[in-house]
GROMACS .gro file of C-alpha atoms in nm:
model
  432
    1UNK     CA    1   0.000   0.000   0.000
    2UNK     CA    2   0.139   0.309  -0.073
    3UNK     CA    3   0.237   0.615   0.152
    4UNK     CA    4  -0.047   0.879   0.181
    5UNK     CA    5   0.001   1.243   0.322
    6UNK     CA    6  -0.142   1.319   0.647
    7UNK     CA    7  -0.363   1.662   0.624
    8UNK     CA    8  -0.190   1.949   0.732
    9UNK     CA    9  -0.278   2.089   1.043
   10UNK     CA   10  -0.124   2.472   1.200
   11UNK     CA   11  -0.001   2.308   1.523
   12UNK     CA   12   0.335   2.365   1.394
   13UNK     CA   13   0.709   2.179   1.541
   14UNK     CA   14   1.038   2.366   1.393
   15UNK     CA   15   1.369   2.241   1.386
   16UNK     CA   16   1.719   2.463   1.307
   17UNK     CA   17   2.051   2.276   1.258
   18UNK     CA   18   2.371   2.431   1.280
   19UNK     CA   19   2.603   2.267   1.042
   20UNK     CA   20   3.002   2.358   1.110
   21UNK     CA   21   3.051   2.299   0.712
   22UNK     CA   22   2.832   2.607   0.698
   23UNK     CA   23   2.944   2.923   0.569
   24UNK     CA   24   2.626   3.165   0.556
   25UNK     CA   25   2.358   2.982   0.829
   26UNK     CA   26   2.006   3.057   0.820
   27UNK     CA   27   1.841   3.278   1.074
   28UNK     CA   28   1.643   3.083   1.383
   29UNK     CA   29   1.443   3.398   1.486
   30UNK     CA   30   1.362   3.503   1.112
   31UNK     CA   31   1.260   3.157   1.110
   32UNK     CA   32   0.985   3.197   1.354
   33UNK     CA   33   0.889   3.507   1.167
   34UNK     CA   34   0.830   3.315   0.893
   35UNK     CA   35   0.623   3.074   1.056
   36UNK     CA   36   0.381   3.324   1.228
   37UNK     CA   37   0.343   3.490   0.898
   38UNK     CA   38   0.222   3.143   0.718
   39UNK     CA   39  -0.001   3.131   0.982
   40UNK     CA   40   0.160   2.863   1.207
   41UNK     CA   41   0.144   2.815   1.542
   42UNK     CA   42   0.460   2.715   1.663
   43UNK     CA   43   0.465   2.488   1.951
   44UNK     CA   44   0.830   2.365   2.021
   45UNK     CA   45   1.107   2.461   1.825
   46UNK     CA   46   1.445   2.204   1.826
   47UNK     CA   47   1.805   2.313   1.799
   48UNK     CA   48   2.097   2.106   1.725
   49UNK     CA   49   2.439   2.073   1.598
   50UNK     CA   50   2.598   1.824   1.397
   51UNK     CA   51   2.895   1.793   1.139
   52UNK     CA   52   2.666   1.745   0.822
   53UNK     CA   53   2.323   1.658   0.767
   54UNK     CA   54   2.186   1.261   0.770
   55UNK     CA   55   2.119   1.127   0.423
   56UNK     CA   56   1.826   0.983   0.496
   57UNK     CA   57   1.655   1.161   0.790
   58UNK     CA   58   1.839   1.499   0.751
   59UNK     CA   59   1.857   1.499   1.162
   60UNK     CA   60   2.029   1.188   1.399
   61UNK     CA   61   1.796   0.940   1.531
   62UNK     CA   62   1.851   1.084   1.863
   63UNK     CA   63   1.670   1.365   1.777
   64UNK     CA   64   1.439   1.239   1.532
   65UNK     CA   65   1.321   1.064   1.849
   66UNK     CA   66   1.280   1.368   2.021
   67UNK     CA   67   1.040   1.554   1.749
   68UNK     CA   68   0.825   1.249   1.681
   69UNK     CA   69   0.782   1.242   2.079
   70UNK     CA   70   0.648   1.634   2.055
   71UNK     CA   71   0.444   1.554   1.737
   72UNK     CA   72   0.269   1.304   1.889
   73UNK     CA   73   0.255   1.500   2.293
   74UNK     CA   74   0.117   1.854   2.063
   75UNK     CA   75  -0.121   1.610   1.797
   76UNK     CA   76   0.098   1.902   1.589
   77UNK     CA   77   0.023   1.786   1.165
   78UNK     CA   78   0.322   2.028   1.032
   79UNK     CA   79   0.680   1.966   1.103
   80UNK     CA   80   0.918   2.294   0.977
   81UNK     CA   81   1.287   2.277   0.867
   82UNK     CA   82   1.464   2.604   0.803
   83UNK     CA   83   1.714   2.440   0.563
   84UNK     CA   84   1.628   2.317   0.199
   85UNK     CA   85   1.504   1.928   0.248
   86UNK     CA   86   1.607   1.676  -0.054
   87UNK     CA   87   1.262   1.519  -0.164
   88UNK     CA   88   1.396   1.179  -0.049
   89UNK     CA   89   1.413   1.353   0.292
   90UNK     CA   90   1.098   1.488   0.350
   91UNK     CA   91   0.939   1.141   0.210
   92UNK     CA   92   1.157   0.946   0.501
   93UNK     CA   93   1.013   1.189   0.760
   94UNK     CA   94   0.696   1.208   0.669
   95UNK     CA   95   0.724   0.804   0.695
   96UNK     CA   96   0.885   0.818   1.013
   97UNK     CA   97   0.704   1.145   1.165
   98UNK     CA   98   0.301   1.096   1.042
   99UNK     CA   99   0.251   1.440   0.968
  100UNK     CA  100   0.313   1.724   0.671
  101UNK     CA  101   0.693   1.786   0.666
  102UNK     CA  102   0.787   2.115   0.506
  103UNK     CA  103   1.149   2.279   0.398
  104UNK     CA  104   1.230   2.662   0.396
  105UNK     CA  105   1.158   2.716   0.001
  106UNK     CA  106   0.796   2.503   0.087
  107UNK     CA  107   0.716   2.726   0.340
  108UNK     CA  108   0.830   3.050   0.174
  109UNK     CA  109   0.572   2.933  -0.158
  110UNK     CA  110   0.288   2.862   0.105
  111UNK     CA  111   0.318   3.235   0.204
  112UNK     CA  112   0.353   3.362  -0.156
  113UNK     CA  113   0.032   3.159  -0.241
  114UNK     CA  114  -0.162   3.370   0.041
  115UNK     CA  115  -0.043   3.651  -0.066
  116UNK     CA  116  -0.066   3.658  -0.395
  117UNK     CA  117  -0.395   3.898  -0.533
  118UNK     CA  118  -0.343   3.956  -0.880
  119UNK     CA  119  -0.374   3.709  -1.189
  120UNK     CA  120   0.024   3.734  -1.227
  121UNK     CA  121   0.132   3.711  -0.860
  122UNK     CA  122  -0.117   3.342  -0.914
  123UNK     CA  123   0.083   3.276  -1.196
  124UNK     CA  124   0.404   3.336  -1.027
  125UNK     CA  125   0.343   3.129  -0.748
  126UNK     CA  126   0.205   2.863  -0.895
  127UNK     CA  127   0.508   2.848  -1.144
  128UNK     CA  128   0.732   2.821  -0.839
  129UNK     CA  129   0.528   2.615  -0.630
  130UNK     CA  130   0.534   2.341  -0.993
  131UNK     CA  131   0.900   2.349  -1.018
  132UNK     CA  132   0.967   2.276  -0.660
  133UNK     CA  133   0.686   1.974  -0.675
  134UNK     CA  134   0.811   1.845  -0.976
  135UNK     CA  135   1.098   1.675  -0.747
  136UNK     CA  136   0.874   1.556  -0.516
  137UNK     CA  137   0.590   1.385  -0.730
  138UNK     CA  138   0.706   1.041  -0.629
  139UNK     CA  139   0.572   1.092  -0.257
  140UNK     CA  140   0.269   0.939  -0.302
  141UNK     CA  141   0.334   0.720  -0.624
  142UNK     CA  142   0.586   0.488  -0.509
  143UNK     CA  143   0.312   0.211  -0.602
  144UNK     CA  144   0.314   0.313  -0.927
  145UNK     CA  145   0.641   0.393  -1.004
  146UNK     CA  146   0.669   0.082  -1.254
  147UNK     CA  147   0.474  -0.068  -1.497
  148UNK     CA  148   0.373  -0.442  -1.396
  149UNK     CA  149   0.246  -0.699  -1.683
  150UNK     CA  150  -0.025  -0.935  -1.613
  151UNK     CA  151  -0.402  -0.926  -1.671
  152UNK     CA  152  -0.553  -0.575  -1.617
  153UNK     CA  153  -0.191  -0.437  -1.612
  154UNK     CA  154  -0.097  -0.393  -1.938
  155UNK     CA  155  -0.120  -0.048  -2.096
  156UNK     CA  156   0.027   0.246  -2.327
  157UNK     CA  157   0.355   0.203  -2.121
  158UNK     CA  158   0.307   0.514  -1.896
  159UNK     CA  159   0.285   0.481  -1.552
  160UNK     CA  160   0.066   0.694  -1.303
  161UNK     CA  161   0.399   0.895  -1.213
  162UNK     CA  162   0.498   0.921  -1.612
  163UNK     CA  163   0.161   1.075  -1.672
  164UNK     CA  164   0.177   1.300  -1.381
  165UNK     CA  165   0.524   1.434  -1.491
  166UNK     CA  166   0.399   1.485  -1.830
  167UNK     CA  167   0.090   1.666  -1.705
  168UNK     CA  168   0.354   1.898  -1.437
  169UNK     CA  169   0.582   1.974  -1.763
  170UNK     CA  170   0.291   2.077  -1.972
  171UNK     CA  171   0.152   2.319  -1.713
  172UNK     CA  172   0.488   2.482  -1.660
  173UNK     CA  173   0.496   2.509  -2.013
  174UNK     CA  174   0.150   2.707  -2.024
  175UNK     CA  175   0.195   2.916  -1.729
  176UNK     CA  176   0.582   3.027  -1.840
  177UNK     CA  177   0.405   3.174  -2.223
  178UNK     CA  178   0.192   3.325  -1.981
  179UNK     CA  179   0.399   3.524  -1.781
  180UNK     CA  180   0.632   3.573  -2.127
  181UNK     CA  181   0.328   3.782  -2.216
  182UNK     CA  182   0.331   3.979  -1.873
  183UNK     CA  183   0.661   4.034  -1.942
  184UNK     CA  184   0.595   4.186  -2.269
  185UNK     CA  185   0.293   4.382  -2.155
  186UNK     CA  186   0.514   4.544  -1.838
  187UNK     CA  187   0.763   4.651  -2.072
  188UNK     CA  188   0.561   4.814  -2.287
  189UNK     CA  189   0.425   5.003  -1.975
  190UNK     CA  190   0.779   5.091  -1.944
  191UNK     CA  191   0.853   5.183  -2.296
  192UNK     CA  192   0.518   5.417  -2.268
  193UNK     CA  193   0.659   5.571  -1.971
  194UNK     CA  194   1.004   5.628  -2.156
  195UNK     CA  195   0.815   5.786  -2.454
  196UNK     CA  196   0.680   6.004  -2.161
  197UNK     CA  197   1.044   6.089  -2.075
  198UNK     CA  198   0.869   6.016  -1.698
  199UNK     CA  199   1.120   5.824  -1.444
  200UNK     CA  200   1.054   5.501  -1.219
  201UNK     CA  201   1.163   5.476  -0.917
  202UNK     CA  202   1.125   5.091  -0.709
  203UNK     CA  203   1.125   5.049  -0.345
  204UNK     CA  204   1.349   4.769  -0.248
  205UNK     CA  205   1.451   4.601   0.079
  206UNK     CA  206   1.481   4.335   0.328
  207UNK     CA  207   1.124   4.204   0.390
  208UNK     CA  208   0.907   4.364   0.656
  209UNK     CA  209   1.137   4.685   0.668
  210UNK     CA  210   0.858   4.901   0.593
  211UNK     CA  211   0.833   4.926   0.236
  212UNK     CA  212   0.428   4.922   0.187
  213UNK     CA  213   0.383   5.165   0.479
  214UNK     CA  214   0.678   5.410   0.314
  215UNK     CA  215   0.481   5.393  -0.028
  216UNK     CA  216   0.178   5.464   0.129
  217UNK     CA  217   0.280   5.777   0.366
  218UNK     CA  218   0.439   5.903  -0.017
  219UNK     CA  219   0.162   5.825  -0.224
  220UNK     CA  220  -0.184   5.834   0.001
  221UNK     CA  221  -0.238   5.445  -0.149
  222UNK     CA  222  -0.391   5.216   0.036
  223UNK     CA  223  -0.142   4.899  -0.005
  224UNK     CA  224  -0.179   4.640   0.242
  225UNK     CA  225   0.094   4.695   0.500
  226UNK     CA  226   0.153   4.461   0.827
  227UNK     CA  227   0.398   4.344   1.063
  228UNK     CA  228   0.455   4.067   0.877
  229UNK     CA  229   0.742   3.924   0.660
  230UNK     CA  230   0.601   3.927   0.291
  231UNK     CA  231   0.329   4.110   0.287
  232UNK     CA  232   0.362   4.244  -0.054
  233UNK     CA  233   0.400   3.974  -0.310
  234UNK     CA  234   0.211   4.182  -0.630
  235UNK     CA  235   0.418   4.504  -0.751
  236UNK     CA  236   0.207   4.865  -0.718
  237UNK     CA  237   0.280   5.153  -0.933
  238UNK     CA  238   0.126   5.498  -0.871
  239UNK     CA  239   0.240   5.835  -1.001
  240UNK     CA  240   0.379   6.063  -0.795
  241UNK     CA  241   0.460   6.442  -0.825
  242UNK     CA  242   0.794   6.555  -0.696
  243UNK     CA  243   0.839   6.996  -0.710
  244UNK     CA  244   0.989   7.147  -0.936
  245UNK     CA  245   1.073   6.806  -1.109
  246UNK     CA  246   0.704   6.701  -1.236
  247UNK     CA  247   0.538   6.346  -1.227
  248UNK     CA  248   0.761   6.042  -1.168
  249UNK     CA  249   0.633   5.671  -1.088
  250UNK     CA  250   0.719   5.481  -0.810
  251UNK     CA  251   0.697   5.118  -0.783
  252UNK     CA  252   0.624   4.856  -0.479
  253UNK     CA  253   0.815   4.573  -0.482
  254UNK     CA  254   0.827   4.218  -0.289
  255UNK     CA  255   1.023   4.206   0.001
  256UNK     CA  256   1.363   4.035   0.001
  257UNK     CA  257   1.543   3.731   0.205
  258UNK     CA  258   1.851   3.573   0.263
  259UNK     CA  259   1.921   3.248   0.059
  260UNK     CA  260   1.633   3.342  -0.143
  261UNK     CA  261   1.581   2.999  -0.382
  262UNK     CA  262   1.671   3.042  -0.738
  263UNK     CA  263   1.361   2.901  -0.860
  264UNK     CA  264   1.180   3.157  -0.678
  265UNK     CA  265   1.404   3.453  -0.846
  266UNK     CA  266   1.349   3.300  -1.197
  267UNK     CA  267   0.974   3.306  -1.156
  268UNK     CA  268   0.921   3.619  -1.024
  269UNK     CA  269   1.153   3.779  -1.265
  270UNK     CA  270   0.861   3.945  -1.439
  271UNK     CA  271   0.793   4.137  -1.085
  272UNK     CA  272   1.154   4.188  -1.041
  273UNK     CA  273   1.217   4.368  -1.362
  274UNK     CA  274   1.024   4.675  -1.170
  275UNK     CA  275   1.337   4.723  -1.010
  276UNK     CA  276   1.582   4.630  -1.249
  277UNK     CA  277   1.410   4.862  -1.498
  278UNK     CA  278   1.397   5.155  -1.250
  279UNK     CA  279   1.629   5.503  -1.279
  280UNK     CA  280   1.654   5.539  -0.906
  281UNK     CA  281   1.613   5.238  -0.647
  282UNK     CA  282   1.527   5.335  -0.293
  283UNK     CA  283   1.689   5.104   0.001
  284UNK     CA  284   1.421   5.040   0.218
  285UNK     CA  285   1.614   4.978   0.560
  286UNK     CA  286   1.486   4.898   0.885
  287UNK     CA  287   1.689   5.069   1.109
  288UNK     CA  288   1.596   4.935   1.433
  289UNK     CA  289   1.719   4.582   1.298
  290UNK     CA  290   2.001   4.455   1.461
  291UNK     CA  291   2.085   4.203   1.154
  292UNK     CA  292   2.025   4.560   0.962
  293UNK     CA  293   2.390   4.522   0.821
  294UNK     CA  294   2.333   4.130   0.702
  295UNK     CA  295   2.017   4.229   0.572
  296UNK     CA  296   2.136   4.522   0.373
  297UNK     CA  297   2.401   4.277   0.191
  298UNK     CA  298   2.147   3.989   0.113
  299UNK     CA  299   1.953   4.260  -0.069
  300UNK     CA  300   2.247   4.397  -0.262
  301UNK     CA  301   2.303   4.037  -0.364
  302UNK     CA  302   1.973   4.002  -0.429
  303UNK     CA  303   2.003   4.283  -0.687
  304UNK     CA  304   2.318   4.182  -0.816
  305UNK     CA  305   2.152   3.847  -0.930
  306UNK     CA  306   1.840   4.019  -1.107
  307UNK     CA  307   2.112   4.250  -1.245
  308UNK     CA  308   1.991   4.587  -1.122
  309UNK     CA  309   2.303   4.649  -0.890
  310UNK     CA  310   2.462   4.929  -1.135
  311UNK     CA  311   2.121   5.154  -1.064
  312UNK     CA  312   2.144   5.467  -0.805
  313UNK     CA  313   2.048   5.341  -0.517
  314UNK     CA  314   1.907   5.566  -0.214
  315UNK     CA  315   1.901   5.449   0.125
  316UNK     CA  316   1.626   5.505   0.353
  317UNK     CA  317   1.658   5.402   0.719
  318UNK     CA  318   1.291   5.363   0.869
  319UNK     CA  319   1.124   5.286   1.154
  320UNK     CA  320   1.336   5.552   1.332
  321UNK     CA  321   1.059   5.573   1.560
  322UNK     CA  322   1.154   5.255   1.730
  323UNK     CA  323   1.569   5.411   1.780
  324UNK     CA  324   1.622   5.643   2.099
  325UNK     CA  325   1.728   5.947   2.033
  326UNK     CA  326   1.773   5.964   1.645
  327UNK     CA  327   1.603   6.240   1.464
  328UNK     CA  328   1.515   6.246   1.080
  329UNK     CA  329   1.791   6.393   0.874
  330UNK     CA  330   1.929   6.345   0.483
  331UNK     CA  331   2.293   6.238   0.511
  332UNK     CA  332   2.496   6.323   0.192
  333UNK     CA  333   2.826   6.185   0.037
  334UNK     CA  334   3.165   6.368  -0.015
  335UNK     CA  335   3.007   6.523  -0.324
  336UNK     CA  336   2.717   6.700  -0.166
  337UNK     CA  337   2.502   6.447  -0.335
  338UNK     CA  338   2.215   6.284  -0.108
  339UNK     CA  339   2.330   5.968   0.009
  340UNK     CA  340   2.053   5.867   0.318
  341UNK     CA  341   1.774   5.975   0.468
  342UNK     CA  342   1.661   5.866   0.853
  343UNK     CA  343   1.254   5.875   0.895
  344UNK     CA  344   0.936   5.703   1.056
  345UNK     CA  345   0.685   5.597   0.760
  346UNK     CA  346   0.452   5.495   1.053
  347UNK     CA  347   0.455   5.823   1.200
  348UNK     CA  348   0.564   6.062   0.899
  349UNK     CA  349   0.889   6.168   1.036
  350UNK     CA  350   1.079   6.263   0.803
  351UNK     CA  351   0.920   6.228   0.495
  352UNK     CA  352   1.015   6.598   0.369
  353UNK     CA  353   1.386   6.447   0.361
  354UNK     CA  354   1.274   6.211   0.145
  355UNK     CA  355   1.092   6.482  -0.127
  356UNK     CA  356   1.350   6.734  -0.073
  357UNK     CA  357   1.616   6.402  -0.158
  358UNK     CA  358   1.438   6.297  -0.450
  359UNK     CA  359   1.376   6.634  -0.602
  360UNK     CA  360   1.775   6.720  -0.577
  361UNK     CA  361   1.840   6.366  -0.732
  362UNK     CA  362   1.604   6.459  -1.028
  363UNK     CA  363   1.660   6.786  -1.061
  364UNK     CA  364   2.029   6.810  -1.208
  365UNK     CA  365   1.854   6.737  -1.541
  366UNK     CA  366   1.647   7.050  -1.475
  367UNK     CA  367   1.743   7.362  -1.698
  368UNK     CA  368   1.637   7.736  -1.617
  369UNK     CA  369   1.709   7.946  -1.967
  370UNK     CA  370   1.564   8.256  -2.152
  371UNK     CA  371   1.493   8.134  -2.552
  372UNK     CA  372   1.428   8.398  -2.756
  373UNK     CA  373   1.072   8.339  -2.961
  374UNK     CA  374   1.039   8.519  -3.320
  375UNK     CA  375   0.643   8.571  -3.428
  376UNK     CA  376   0.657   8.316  -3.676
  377UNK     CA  377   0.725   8.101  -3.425
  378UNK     CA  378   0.400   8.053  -3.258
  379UNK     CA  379   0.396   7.661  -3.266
  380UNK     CA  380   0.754   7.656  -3.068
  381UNK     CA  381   0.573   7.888  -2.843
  382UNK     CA  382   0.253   7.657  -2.799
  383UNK     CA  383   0.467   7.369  -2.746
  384UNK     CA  384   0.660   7.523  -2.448
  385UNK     CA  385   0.356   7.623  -2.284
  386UNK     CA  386   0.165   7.286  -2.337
  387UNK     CA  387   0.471   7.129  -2.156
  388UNK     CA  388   0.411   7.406  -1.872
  389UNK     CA  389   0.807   7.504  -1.899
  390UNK     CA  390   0.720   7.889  -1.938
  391UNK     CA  391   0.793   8.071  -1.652
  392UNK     CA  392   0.735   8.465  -1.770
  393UNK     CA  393   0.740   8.577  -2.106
  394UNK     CA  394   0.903   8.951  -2.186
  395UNK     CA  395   0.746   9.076  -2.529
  396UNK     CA  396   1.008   9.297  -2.780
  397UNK     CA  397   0.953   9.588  -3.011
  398UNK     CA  398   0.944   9.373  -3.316
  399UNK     CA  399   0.668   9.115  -3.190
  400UNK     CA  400   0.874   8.808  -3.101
  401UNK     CA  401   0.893   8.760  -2.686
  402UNK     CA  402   1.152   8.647  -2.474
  403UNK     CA  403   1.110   8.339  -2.278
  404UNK     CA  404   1.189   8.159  -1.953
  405UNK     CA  405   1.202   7.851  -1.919
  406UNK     CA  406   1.228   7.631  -1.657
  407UNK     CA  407   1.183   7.214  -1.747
  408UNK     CA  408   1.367   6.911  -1.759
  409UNK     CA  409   1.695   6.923  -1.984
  410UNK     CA  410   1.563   6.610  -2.175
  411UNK     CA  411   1.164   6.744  -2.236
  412UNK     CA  412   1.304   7.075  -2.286
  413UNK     CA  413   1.563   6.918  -2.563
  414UNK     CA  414   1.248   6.731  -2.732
  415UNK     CA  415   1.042   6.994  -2.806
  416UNK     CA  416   1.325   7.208  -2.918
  417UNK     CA  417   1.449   6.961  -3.143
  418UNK     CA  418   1.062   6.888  -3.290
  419UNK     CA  419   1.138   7.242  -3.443
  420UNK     CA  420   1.463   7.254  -3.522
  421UNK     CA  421   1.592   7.484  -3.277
  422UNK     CA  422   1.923   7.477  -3.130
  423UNK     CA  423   1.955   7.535  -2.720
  424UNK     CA  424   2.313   7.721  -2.794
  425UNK     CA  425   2.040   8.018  -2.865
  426UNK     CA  426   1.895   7.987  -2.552
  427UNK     CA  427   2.135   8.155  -2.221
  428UNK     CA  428   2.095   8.040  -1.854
  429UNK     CA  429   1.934   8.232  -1.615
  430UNK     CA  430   2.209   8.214  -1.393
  431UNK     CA  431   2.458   8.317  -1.638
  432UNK     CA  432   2.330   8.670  -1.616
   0.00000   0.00000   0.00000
């Protein structure tokens, strides 16, 4: 008889091993976070050392002993590893333990699948969630792993687990052309914004360092924010008007983690792209963390690997709020340039750093000049009004006008060169 899978319950046992092969170990108390935010209840949580992992158990007897024994005391259905399981493994405990076994990347998917609101963010999810079952289908097939002969046995020569496999490879197949078109429909969002000359800037970060609540406070959306590690799974983009600068966008993102799977990168690459696409990133940090530091690399590697670590990238340290005595401020770099800002999303602290940064960062593409206007001009004229660069306008004695102008160096530059005028014949204000 073959092995079936108990039903999952959220009585939940955890178990962290610390490896001394290890170079980079997983966190025990992000861990926990995790848990709570899948909706588990933990009840006992198991620490241990060893030299490497057990082949076939992942854990020594010993202590396999020891979380079958709080299983059974707890009637817990959901046993937690923080470390990636081989699917071997988790078959031999779920043998051994009677209840739902579940690695790190498992329990990462489970929260993306409750999180996940839009059509895409499904999409995504379930991609990931197929690619990391596809390993596992022969939990419950061992029976049917090979074909027998005999009366009643004989067949097309596929077995149960051959058809499922075949079914697994054809979804993945449907859902990736799926998100292929996603892909092509975001960038042509992006290309329209381009066309627009108007710039995107992403939110990035650590997850739960206050991303949602930051966008918000900026933007007066209503994005579901929590206490919670991934809370945002699908990206949000609203428009957002900096002064003197004019409308740019700026885009939610999902929260990073350390030793974030691949699989999971390659599937939400689609989302990702938000980021990687952006002119200006802004480093979500929370600054009352003390792994703030770790985190803060594990995001930069993060980027590195979707290849958006050669964008500007702004820090913000949040949740200020939570620090004695620290009070907002912009720190800049040895150029003047803004480098940081400190501020309290969930009590506005701050946020006028933030505009003030962002303005500065856009605004060295910003040109103030006077453009003389002849009277046969009247289109050039029209133009620079439409794109509300016209600050005051000086008429002469032979009908034409003098202009100032005040824009973006790369609008002003397109409607100049729509009529063939040159900006040499245009002076700067401040060169008077």
């Amino acid at each position: 008889m073959f092995f079936e899978r108990p039903k999952s319950g959220e009585l939940a046992v955890l178990v962290h091993m610390d490896f001394s092969h290890e170079l980079e170990r997983e966190d025990p108390r992000e861990f926990e976070e995790l848990v709570l935010s899948a909706g588990g209840d933990p009840v006992e949580y198991f620490t241990g050392q060893r030299v490497a992992p057990n082949p076939k158990y992942f854990v020594g007897s010993g202590k396999l002993a020891e979380i079958k024994a709080a299983v059974d005391q707890h009637q817990a259905g959901l046993v937690l590893f923080n470390h990636s399981l081989s699917p071997s493994q988790e078959r031999n405990l779920e043998k051994e333990l009677n209840c739902r076994v579940l690695d790190r990347t498992g329990l990462i998917l489970d929260i993306f699948a409750q999180r996940a609101r839009t059509h895409e963010g499904k999409l995504q999810v379930e991609l990931a969630q197929l690619q990391h079952m596809s390993t596992r289908l022969v939990r419950g097939w061992t029976h049917l792993e090979r074909q027998k002969g005999g009366i009643g046995l004989r067949g097309p020569g596929e077995t149960q687990l051959e058809t499922d496999r075949r079914l697994l490879r054809v979804r993945i197949k449907s859902i990736t052309r799926r998100l292929e078109k996603v892909q092509k429909q975001r960038q042509q969002g992006r290309r329209a914004r381009q066309r627009a000359d108007i710039s995107t800037i992403s939110l990035v970060g650590y997850t739960n360092a206050g991303k949602s609540t930051l966008f918000n406070s900026v933007t007066d959306a209503e994005v579901y924010a929590a206490d919670q590690l991934f809370a945002t799974l699908d990206p949000t983009l609203r428009r957002l008007q900096l002064p003197d600068v004019g409308p740019v966008v700026l885009a939610d993102t999902v929260g990073f983690i350390r030793h974030l799977p691949h699989k999971l990168v390659d599937a939400f690459k689609a989302t990702l792209e938000e980021a990687s696409e952006a002119d200006l990133l802004l480093h979500v940090i929370d600054a009352s963390d003390s792994q703030r530091l770790d985190n803060i690399e594990q995001v930069e590697s993060v980027l590195n690997e979707i290849g958006a670590d050669h964008i500007p990238c702004l820090q913000i340290y949040n949740k200020i709020d939570l620090l004695s005595s620290v009070e907002p401020r912009l720190d800049r770099n040895e150029s003047g340039r803004p480098q940081a800002v400190w501020l309290s999303a969930q009590e506005g602290q701050g946020l006028e750093f933030l505009t003030n940064a962002l303005s500065e960062w856009f605004a060295d593409e910003i040109l103030q000049v006077v453009l003389p206007v002849q009277i046969e001009q009247g289109r050039l004229r029209a133009k620079l009004y439409k794109l509300g660069a016209v600050q005051a306008e000086a008429y002469q004695a032979d009908g034409g006008s003098e202009l100032t102008l005040r824009a973006q160096k790369k609008d002003l530059l397109r409607v100049l060169n729509q009529e063939n005028i040159d900006l040499t014949l245009a002076k700067r204000c401040d060169a008077e």
